[in-house]
mmCIF file of C-alpha atoms in Angstrom:
data_model
loop_
_atom_site.group_PDB
_atom_site.id
_atom_site.type_symbol
_atom_site.label_atom_id
_atom_site.label_comp_id
_atom_site.label_asym_id
_atom_site.label_seq_id
_atom_site.Cartn_x
_atom_site.Cartn_y
_atom_site.Cartn_z
ATOM 1 C CA UNK A 1 -27.927 -2.620 14.741
ATOM 2 C CA UNK A 2 -26.247 -4.849 12.071
ATOM 3 C CA UNK A 3 -23.408 -7.295 12.967
ATOM 4 C CA UNK A 4 -20.653 -7.661 10.431
ATOM 5 C CA UNK A 5 -17.901 -10.344 10.645
ATOM 6 C CA UNK A 6 -14.354 -8.922 9.935
ATOM 7 C CA UNK A 7 -11.274 -11.194 9.518
ATOM 8 C CA UNK A 8 -8.013 -9.723 10.544
ATOM 9 C CA UNK A 9 -5.002 -10.582 8.427
ATOM 10 C CA UNK A 10 -1.396 -9.309 8.111
ATOM 11 C CA UNK A 11 -0.054 -8.809 4.782
ATOM 12 C CA UNK A 12 3.571 -8.934 3.564
ATOM 13 C CA UNK A 13 4.473 -11.086 6.504
ATOM 14 C CA UNK A 14 3.927 -14.685 7.630
ATOM 15 C CA UNK A 15 4.187 -13.582 11.384
ATOM 16 C CA UNK A 16 1.020 -12.434 13.169
ATOM 17 C CA UNK A 17 1.052 -8.792 14.323
ATOM 18 C CA UNK A 18 3.885 -7.926 11.990
ATOM 19 C CA UNK A 19 3.466 -6.631 8.351
ATOM 20 C CA UNK A 20 0.501 -4.503 7.562
ATOM 21 C CA UNK A 21 -3.029 -5.225 9.222
ATOM 22 C CA UNK A 22 -6.033 -5.429 6.908
ATOM 23 C CA UNK A 23 -9.623 -6.041 7.779
ATOM 24 C CA UNK A 24 -11.375 -8.422 5.311
ATOM 25 C CA UNK A 25 -15.251 -8.637 5.036
ATOM 26 C CA UNK A 26 -16.269 -11.543 2.787
ATOM 27 C CA UNK A 27 -20.074 -10.505 2.649
ATOM 28 C CA UNK A 28 -19.843 -7.065 1.282
ATOM 29 C CA UNK A 29 -23.051 -7.373 -0.818
ATOM 30 C CA UNK A 30 -24.959 -6.856 2.163
ATOM 31 C CA UNK A 31 -23.610 -3.553 2.943
ATOM 32 C CA UNK A 32 -24.021 0.027 1.570
ATOM 33 C CA UNK A 33 -21.170 2.268 0.756
ATOM 34 C CA UNK A 34 -21.670 4.336 3.865
ATOM 35 C CA UNK A 35 -21.958 1.117 6.000
ATOM 36 C CA UNK A 36 -18.498 -0.119 4.555
ATOM 37 C CA UNK A 37 -16.842 3.203 5.540
ATOM 38 C CA UNK A 38 -18.383 2.844 8.998
ATOM 39 C CA UNK A 39 -17.073 -0.680 9.323
ATOM 40 C CA UNK A 40 -13.685 0.581 8.320
ATOM 41 C CA UNK A 41 -13.864 3.387 10.860
ATOM 42 C CA UNK A 42 -14.706 0.946 13.628
ATOM 43 C CA UNK A 43 -12.106 -1.582 12.679
ATOM 44 C CA UNK A 44 -9.580 1.262 12.621
ATOM 45 C CA UNK A 45 -6.861 -0.377 10.225
ATOM 46 C CA UNK A 46 -5.318 1.673 7.452
ATOM 47 C CA UNK A 47 -7.703 -0.183 5.167
ATOM 48 C CA UNK A 48 -10.551 -2.667 5.261
ATOM 49 C CA UNK A 49 -11.575 -4.638 2.181
ATOM 50 C CA UNK A 50 -14.970 -5.726 1.012
ATOM 51 C CA UNK A 51 -15.336 -8.657 -1.435
ATOM 52 C CA UNK A 52 -18.144 -8.436 -3.757
ATOM 53 C CA UNK A 53 -19.458 -10.126 -7.027
ATOM 54 C CA UNK A 54 -18.391 -8.603 -10.325
ATOM 55 C CA UNK A 55 -19.725 -8.706 -13.884
ATOM 56 C CA UNK A 56 -16.353 -7.625 -15.384
ATOM 57 C CA UNK A 57 -13.985 -9.853 -13.462
ATOM 58 C CA UNK A 58 -13.814 -13.020 -11.084
ATOM 59 C CA UNK A 59 -14.503 -10.720 -8.089
ATOM 60 C CA UNK A 60 -14.745 -7.143 -7.144
ATOM 61 C CA UNK A 61 -12.881 -5.546 -4.103
ATOM 62 C CA UNK A 62 -13.600 -2.232 -2.640
ATOM 63 C CA UNK A 63 -11.184 -0.639 -0.093
ATOM 64 C CA UNK A 64 -11.944 1.868 2.704
ATOM 65 C CA UNK A 65 -9.768 3.717 5.058
ATOM 66 C CA UNK A 66 -11.652 5.055 8.305
ATOM 67 C CA UNK A 67 -12.248 8.340 6.458
ATOM 68 C CA UNK A 68 -12.908 7.472 2.727
ATOM 69 C CA UNK A 69 -12.865 4.918 -0.185
ATOM 70 C CA UNK A 70 -9.490 4.105 -1.984
ATOM 71 C CA UNK A 71 -9.214 3.235 -5.569
ATOM 72 C CA UNK A 72 -6.694 0.478 -4.900
ATOM 73 C CA UNK A 73 -4.945 -1.019 -1.888
ATOM 74 C CA UNK A 74 -2.141 -3.474 -2.249
ATOM 75 C CA UNK A 75 -1.954 -5.017 1.261
ATOM 76 C CA UNK A 76 -5.754 -5.414 1.703
ATOM 77 C CA UNK A 77 -5.769 -7.039 -1.843
ATOM 78 C CA UNK A 78 -3.159 -9.603 -0.683
ATOM 79 C CA UNK A 79 -5.074 -10.201 2.525
ATOM 80 C CA UNK A 80 -8.496 -10.652 0.868
ATOM 81 C CA UNK A 81 -7.165 -13.102 -1.779
ATOM 82 C CA UNK A 82 -5.312 -15.062 0.882
ATOM 83 C CA UNK A 83 -8.469 -15.237 2.931
ATOM 84 C CA UNK A 84 -10.565 -16.384 -0.046
ATOM 85 C CA UNK A 85 -8.063 -18.969 -1.152
ATOM 86 C CA UNK A 86 -7.320 -20.513 2.249
ATOM 87 C CA UNK A 87 -11.070 -20.693 3.021
ATOM 88 C CA UNK A 88 -11.595 -22.594 -0.230
ATOM 89 C CA UNK A 89 -13.743 -20.146 -1.746
ATOM 90 C CA UNK A 90 -11.651 -19.756 -5.015
ATOM 91 C CA UNK A 91 -11.363 -23.581 -5.677
ATOM 92 C CA UNK A 92 -8.310 -24.579 -7.542
ATOM 93 C CA UNK A 93 -8.015 -21.363 -9.454
ATOM 94 C CA UNK A 94 -4.414 -19.994 -9.663
ATOM 95 C CA UNK A 95 -5.136 -17.154 -11.983
ATOM 96 C CA UNK A 96 -8.035 -14.729 -11.750
ATOM 97 C CA UNK A 97 -8.895 -11.050 -12.297
ATOM 98 C CA UNK A 98 -10.140 -8.604 -9.934
ATOM 99 C CA UNK A 99 -12.304 -5.463 -10.450
ATOM 100 C CA UNK A 100 -11.217 -2.230 -8.548
ATOM 101 C CA UNK A 101 -11.654 1.394 -8.946
ATOM 102 C CA UNK A 102 -8.260 1.460 -10.539
ATOM 103 C CA UNK A 103 -9.371 -1.025 -13.256
ATOM 104 C CA UNK A 104 -9.543 -4.823 -13.767
ATOM 105 C CA UNK A 105 -6.243 -6.301 -12.636
ATOM 106 C CA UNK A 106 -4.788 -9.863 -13.016
ATOM 107 C CA UNK A 107 -3.934 -11.951 -10.017
ATOM 108 C CA UNK A 108 -1.712 -15.014 -9.784
ATOM 109 C CA UNK A 109 -1.255 -17.458 -6.816
ATOM 110 C CA UNK A 110 2.390 -18.412 -7.141
ATOM 111 C CA UNK A 111 2.187 -21.272 -4.496
ATOM 112 C CA UNK A 112 -0.662 -23.832 -4.336
ATOM 113 C CA UNK A 113 -1.313 -23.030 -0.680
ATOM 114 C CA UNK A 114 -1.974 -19.414 -1.579
ATOM 115 C CA UNK A 115 0.837 -18.162 0.573
ATOM 116 C CA UNK A 116 2.209 -15.985 -2.160
ATOM 117 C CA UNK A 117 0.037 -13.699 -4.360
ATOM 118 C CA UNK A 118 1.208 -11.619 -7.294
ATOM 119 C CA UNK A 119 -0.907 -8.720 -8.427
ATOM 120 C CA UNK A 120 -0.638 -6.486 -11.346
ATOM 121 C CA UNK A 121 -1.026 -2.781 -10.632
ATOM 122 C CA UNK A 122 -2.336 -0.010 -12.696
ATOM 123 C CA UNK A 123 -0.064 1.545 -15.226
ATOM 124 C CA UNK A 124 2.423 3.911 -13.225
ATOM 125 C CA UNK A 125 1.797 7.700 -13.633
ATOM 126 C CA UNK A 126 4.130 10.444 -12.354
ATOM 127 C CA UNK A 127 3.475 14.236 -11.816
ATOM 128 C CA UNK A 128 5.858 16.893 -10.754
ATOM 129 C CA UNK A 129 6.164 18.386 -7.279
ATOM 130 C CA UNK A 130 6.867 22.035 -7.201
ATOM 131 C CA UNK A 131 6.377 22.712 -3.523
ATOM 132 C CA UNK A 132 8.902 23.650 -0.800
ATOM 133 C CA UNK A 133 11.281 20.875 0.141
ATOM 134 C CA UNK A 134 11.903 22.759 3.475
ATOM 135 C CA UNK A 135 8.136 22.656 4.387
ATOM 136 C CA UNK A 136 7.999 19.099 3.284
ATOM 137 C CA UNK A 137 10.905 18.070 5.394
ATOM 138 C CA UNK A 138 9.353 19.906 8.498
ATOM 139 C CA UNK A 139 5.983 18.034 7.847
ATOM 140 C CA UNK A 140 7.981 14.787 8.313
ATOM 141 C CA UNK A 141 10.073 15.991 11.368
ATOM 142 C CA UNK A 142 13.390 16.009 9.511
ATOM 143 C CA UNK A 143 15.674 18.633 7.948
ATOM 144 C CA UNK A 144 15.773 19.760 4.332
ATOM 145 C CA UNK A 145 19.317 18.519 4.135
ATOM 146 C CA UNK A 146 18.017 14.953 4.657
ATOM 147 C CA UNK A 147 16.236 14.970 1.244
ATOM 148 C CA UNK A 148 18.324 13.690 -1.808
ATOM 149 C CA UNK A 149 18.108 16.377 -4.469
ATOM 150 C CA UNK A 150 20.063 14.278 -6.981
ATOM 151 C CA UNK A 151 16.811 12.392 -7.600
ATOM 152 C CA UNK A 152 13.507 13.935 -8.187
ATOM 153 C CA UNK A 153 10.812 14.326 -5.542
ATOM 154 C CA UNK A 154 7.618 13.313 -7.574
ATOM 155 C CA UNK A 155 3.920 12.285 -7.107
ATOM 156 C CA UNK A 156 3.509 8.686 -8.314
ATOM 157 C CA UNK A 157 0.540 6.228 -8.775
ATOM 158 C CA UNK A 158 -0.116 2.687 -9.609
ATOM 159 C CA UNK A 159 -3.578 3.050 -8.508
ATOM 160 C CA UNK A 160 -3.236 5.542 -5.481
ATOM 161 C CA UNK A 161 -1.323 8.832 -5.527
ATOM 162 C CA UNK A 162 1.660 9.264 -3.114
ATOM 163 C CA UNK A 163 4.608 11.720 -3.039
ATOM 164 C CA UNK A 164 7.953 9.749 -3.455
ATOM 165 C CA UNK A 165 10.646 11.452 -1.429
ATOM 166 C CA UNK A 166 14.335 10.358 -1.836
ATOM 167 C CA UNK A 167 16.123 10.462 1.447
ATOM 168 C CA UNK A 168 19.966 10.340 1.821
ATOM 169 C CA UNK A 169 20.284 7.897 4.711
ATOM 170 C CA UNK A 170 18.457 5.374 6.679
ATOM 171 C CA UNK A 171 19.290 7.207 9.921
ATOM 172 C CA UNK A 172 16.775 10.008 8.938
ATOM 173 C CA UNK A 173 13.973 7.502 9.072
ATOM 174 C CA UNK A 174 14.287 7.004 12.866
ATOM 175 C CA UNK A 175 13.940 10.837 13.368
ATOM 176 C CA UNK A 176 10.724 10.958 11.319
ATOM 177 C CA UNK A 177 7.649 12.104 13.229
ATOM 178 C CA UNK A 178 5.044 13.047 10.806
ATOM 179 C CA UNK A 179 2.575 15.969 11.153
ATOM 180 C CA UNK A 180 -0.049 14.737 8.781
ATOM 181 C CA UNK A 181 -2.286 17.720 8.980
ATOM 182 C CA UNK A 182 0.394 19.796 7.334
ATOM 183 C CA UNK A 183 0.547 17.614 4.206
ATOM 184 C CA UNK A 184 -2.281 19.191 2.234
ATOM 185 C CA UNK A 185 -0.844 22.783 2.507
ATOM 186 C CA UNK A 186 2.597 21.372 1.244
ATOM 187 C CA UNK A 187 1.196 19.144 -1.397
ATOM 188 C CA UNK A 188 -0.401 21.927 -3.292
ATOM 189 C CA UNK A 189 -0.807 20.151 -6.526
ATOM 190 C CA UNK A 190 -2.334 17.016 -4.972
ATOM 191 C CA UNK A 191 -3.410 17.885 -1.377
ATOM 192 C CA UNK A 192 -5.137 14.518 -0.712
ATOM 193 C CA UNK A 193 -2.020 12.392 -1.490
ATOM 194 C CA UNK A 194 -0.037 10.393 1.017
ATOM 195 C CA UNK A 195 3.730 10.935 1.685
ATOM 196 C CA UNK A 196 6.273 8.106 0.841
ATOM 197 C CA UNK A 197 9.947 8.798 1.808
ATOM 198 C CA UNK A 198 12.311 6.103 0.736
ATOM 199 C CA UNK A 199 16.054 5.438 0.605
ATOM 200 C CA UNK A 200 18.535 3.002 -1.125
ATOM 201 C CA UNK A 201 20.221 2.244 2.256
ATOM 202 C CA UNK A 202 18.478 -0.874 4.054
ATOM 203 C CA UNK A 203 18.401 -2.853 7.159
ATOM 204 C CA UNK A 204 18.190 -6.210 5.145
ATOM 205 C CA UNK A 205 21.217 -6.538 2.870
ATOM 206 C CA UNK A 206 19.001 -8.327 0.286
ATOM 207 C CA UNK A 207 16.532 -5.450 0.064
ATOM 208 C CA UNK A 208 16.940 -2.674 -2.595
ATOM 209 C CA UNK A 209 14.914 0.104 -0.943
ATOM 210 C CA UNK A 210 13.666 1.117 2.427
ATOM 211 C CA UNK A 211 10.631 3.322 2.959
ATOM 212 C CA UNK A 212 7.967 4.644 5.288
ATOM 213 C CA UNK A 213 4.589 5.724 4.374
ATOM 214 C CA UNK A 214 2.543 8.632 6.070
ATOM 215 C CA UNK A 215 -1.265 8.816 5.446
ATOM 216 C CA UNK A 216 -3.128 11.669 4.037
ATOM 217 C CA UNK A 217 -4.935 13.314 7.005
ATOM 218 C CA UNK A 218 -8.232 12.727 5.225
ATOM 219 C CA UNK A 219 -7.729 8.912 5.749
ATOM 220 C CA UNK A 220 -8.084 9.149 9.409
ATOM 221 C CA UNK A 221 -4.713 7.116 10.116
ATOM 222 C CA UNK A 222 -1.098 8.305 10.639
ATOM 223 C CA UNK A 223 1.109 5.675 8.994
ATOM 224 C CA UNK A 224 0.910 2.598 6.831
ATOM 225 C CA UNK A 225 3.189 -0.085 7.817
ATOM 226 C CA UNK A 226 3.936 -1.948 4.683
ATOM 227 C CA UNK A 227 2.404 -0.352 1.513
ATOM 228 C CA UNK A 228 1.772 -2.230 -1.638
ATOM 229 C CA UNK A 229 0.624 0.405 -4.122
ATOM 230 C CA UNK A 230 3.532 2.854 -3.004
ATOM 231 C CA UNK A 231 6.161 0.116 -3.191
ATOM 232 C CA UNK A 232 4.817 -0.739 -6.781
ATOM 233 C CA UNK A 233 5.180 2.902 -8.036
ATOM 234 C CA UNK A 234 8.477 3.060 -6.203
ATOM 235 C CA UNK A 235 9.720 0.062 -8.438
ATOM 236 C CA UNK A 236 8.670 2.069 -11.462
ATOM 237 C CA UNK A 237 10.578 5.166 -10.179
ATOM 238 C CA UNK A 238 13.732 2.909 -9.507
ATOM 239 C CA UNK A 239 13.552 1.702 -13.189
ATOM 240 C CA UNK A 240 13.076 5.184 -14.637
ATOM 241 C CA UNK A 241 15.437 7.389 -12.533
ATOM 242 C CA UNK A 242 17.911 5.011 -10.839
ATOM 243 C CA UNK A 243 18.689 1.831 -12.949
ATOM 244 C CA UNK A 244 17.608 3.363 -16.424
ATOM 245 C CA UNK A 245 19.151 0.783 -18.669
ATOM 246 C CA UNK A 246 17.620 -2.425 -17.215
ATOM 247 C CA UNK A 247 15.063 -4.193 -19.339
ATOM 248 C CA UNK A 248 13.352 -5.556 -16.288
ATOM 249 C CA UNK A 249 13.976 -5.583 -12.467
ATOM 250 C CA UNK A 250 13.235 -7.659 -9.505
ATOM 251 C CA UNK A 251 13.354 -5.615 -6.347
ATOM 252 C CA UNK A 252 12.814 -6.321 -2.758
ATOM 253 C CA UNK A 253 11.335 -3.588 -0.728
ATOM 254 C CA UNK A 254 11.453 -3.446 3.111
ATOM 255 C CA UNK A 255 9.186 -1.272 5.284
ATOM 256 C CA UNK A 256 7.776 -1.058 8.798
ATOM 257 C CA UNK A 257 10.988 -1.492 10.949
ATOM 258 C CA UNK A 258 10.784 1.732 12.734
ATOM 259 C CA UNK A 259 7.275 0.963 14.041
ATOM 260 C CA UNK A 260 7.940 -2.813 14.845
ATOM 261 C CA UNK A 261 5.801 -3.997 11.880
ATOM 262 C CA UNK A 262 8.699 -5.376 9.722
ATOM 263 C CA UNK A 263 7.442 -6.540 6.182
ATOM 264 C CA UNK A 264 8.808 -7.362 2.677
ATOM 265 C CA UNK A 265 7.384 -6.750 -0.826
ATOM 266 C CA UNK A 266 8.746 -8.096 -3.984
ATOM 267 C CA UNK A 267 8.268 -5.808 -6.967
ATOM 268 C CA UNK A 268 8.676 -6.817 -10.656
ATOM 269 C CA UNK A 269 9.245 -4.105 -13.226
ATOM 270 C CA UNK A 270 9.155 -4.575 -16.954
ATOM 271 C CA UNK A 271 8.703 -2.487 -20.099
ATOM 272 C CA UNK A 272 10.736 0.467 -19.072
ATOM 273 C CA UNK A 273 8.854 0.689 -15.771
ATOM 274 C CA UNK A 274 5.387 0.670 -17.307
ATOM 275 C CA UNK A 275 4.493 -2.800 -16.163
ATOM 276 C CA UNK A 276 4.429 -3.263 -12.309
ATOM 277 C CA UNK A 277 3.662 -6.350 -10.283
ATOM 278 C CA UNK A 278 3.922 -6.949 -6.473
ATOM 279 C CA UNK A 279 4.256 -10.187 -4.772
ATOM 280 C CA UNK A 280 3.379 -10.751 -1.104
ATOM 281 C CA UNK A 281 2.208 -13.078 1.521
ATOM 282 C CA UNK A 282 -0.269 -12.984 4.405
ATOM 283 C CA UNK A 283 -1.318 -14.579 7.650
ATOM 284 C CA UNK A 284 -4.413 -14.917 9.575
ATOM 285 C CA UNK A 285 -4.461 -13.263 12.948
ATOM 286 C CA UNK A 286 -8.147 -13.345 14.365
ATOM 287 C CA UNK A 287 -11.836 -12.465 13.666
ATOM 288 C CA UNK A 288 -14.277 -10.313 15.309
ATOM 289 C CA UNK A 289 -17.722 -8.686 14.875
ATOM 290 C CA UNK A 290 -18.360 -5.058 14.394
ATOM 291 C CA UNK A 291 -21.794 -3.539 14.988
ATOM 292 C CA UNK A 292 -23.023 -0.699 12.795
#
């Protein structure tokens, strides 16, 4: 048996047990790919991140759900960098690059204590959804009439593919009960994508968008509390389909209220929606050992 130290952080909040939990493993070099996945399965969070050496960047991060590896994960990136910074493992560096399966991405610490971290995401990509809105609504536990058809339902990615679904009102989010196993049959073009309903009505008057994020059944989880990559591509969507004339946007995204995991993500969008950065914070919760 091998003992692996896992640090538990919450991203996109400064309050323990709010925001989005991430496992962080700082000695990823000692683990094989399957051992990383096994650690993530035993941890049970939506993602666990593994810090490694890189020949292309300042460091490399790999991300695993309990079921498989992800190309990129926003909240686990924020958690890992916060952990490295606050443990003194990055020295005085405020700007660095990380190697991910979505490419080499720039990172900036926007406060000296490492509390706020800005990460560039991969260039946004969109793809049409041609499936049934009725079946899609059913898979989330709501009615087809809850989906806003004045805006497009589209697959989007800034590193990880998700289906962006505009919803008419905040009240529908309280009724949502996802049946994740139905998603692959509804998402025929991209059966492994997650599902990300959002609306322009918010709990926080300062926020621009509200969302929930339902996991692909292949991930081994049900719902992601506060989602960095989906919030990033949602910002690009906002620039391309809602506020089309803006040269740049600074958006505040809220998520997690329905599951008592309130969190906030700041999204900066430039270049007609093609350059996306997210900013968030994190907080240490605890640490524990996993045996594999």
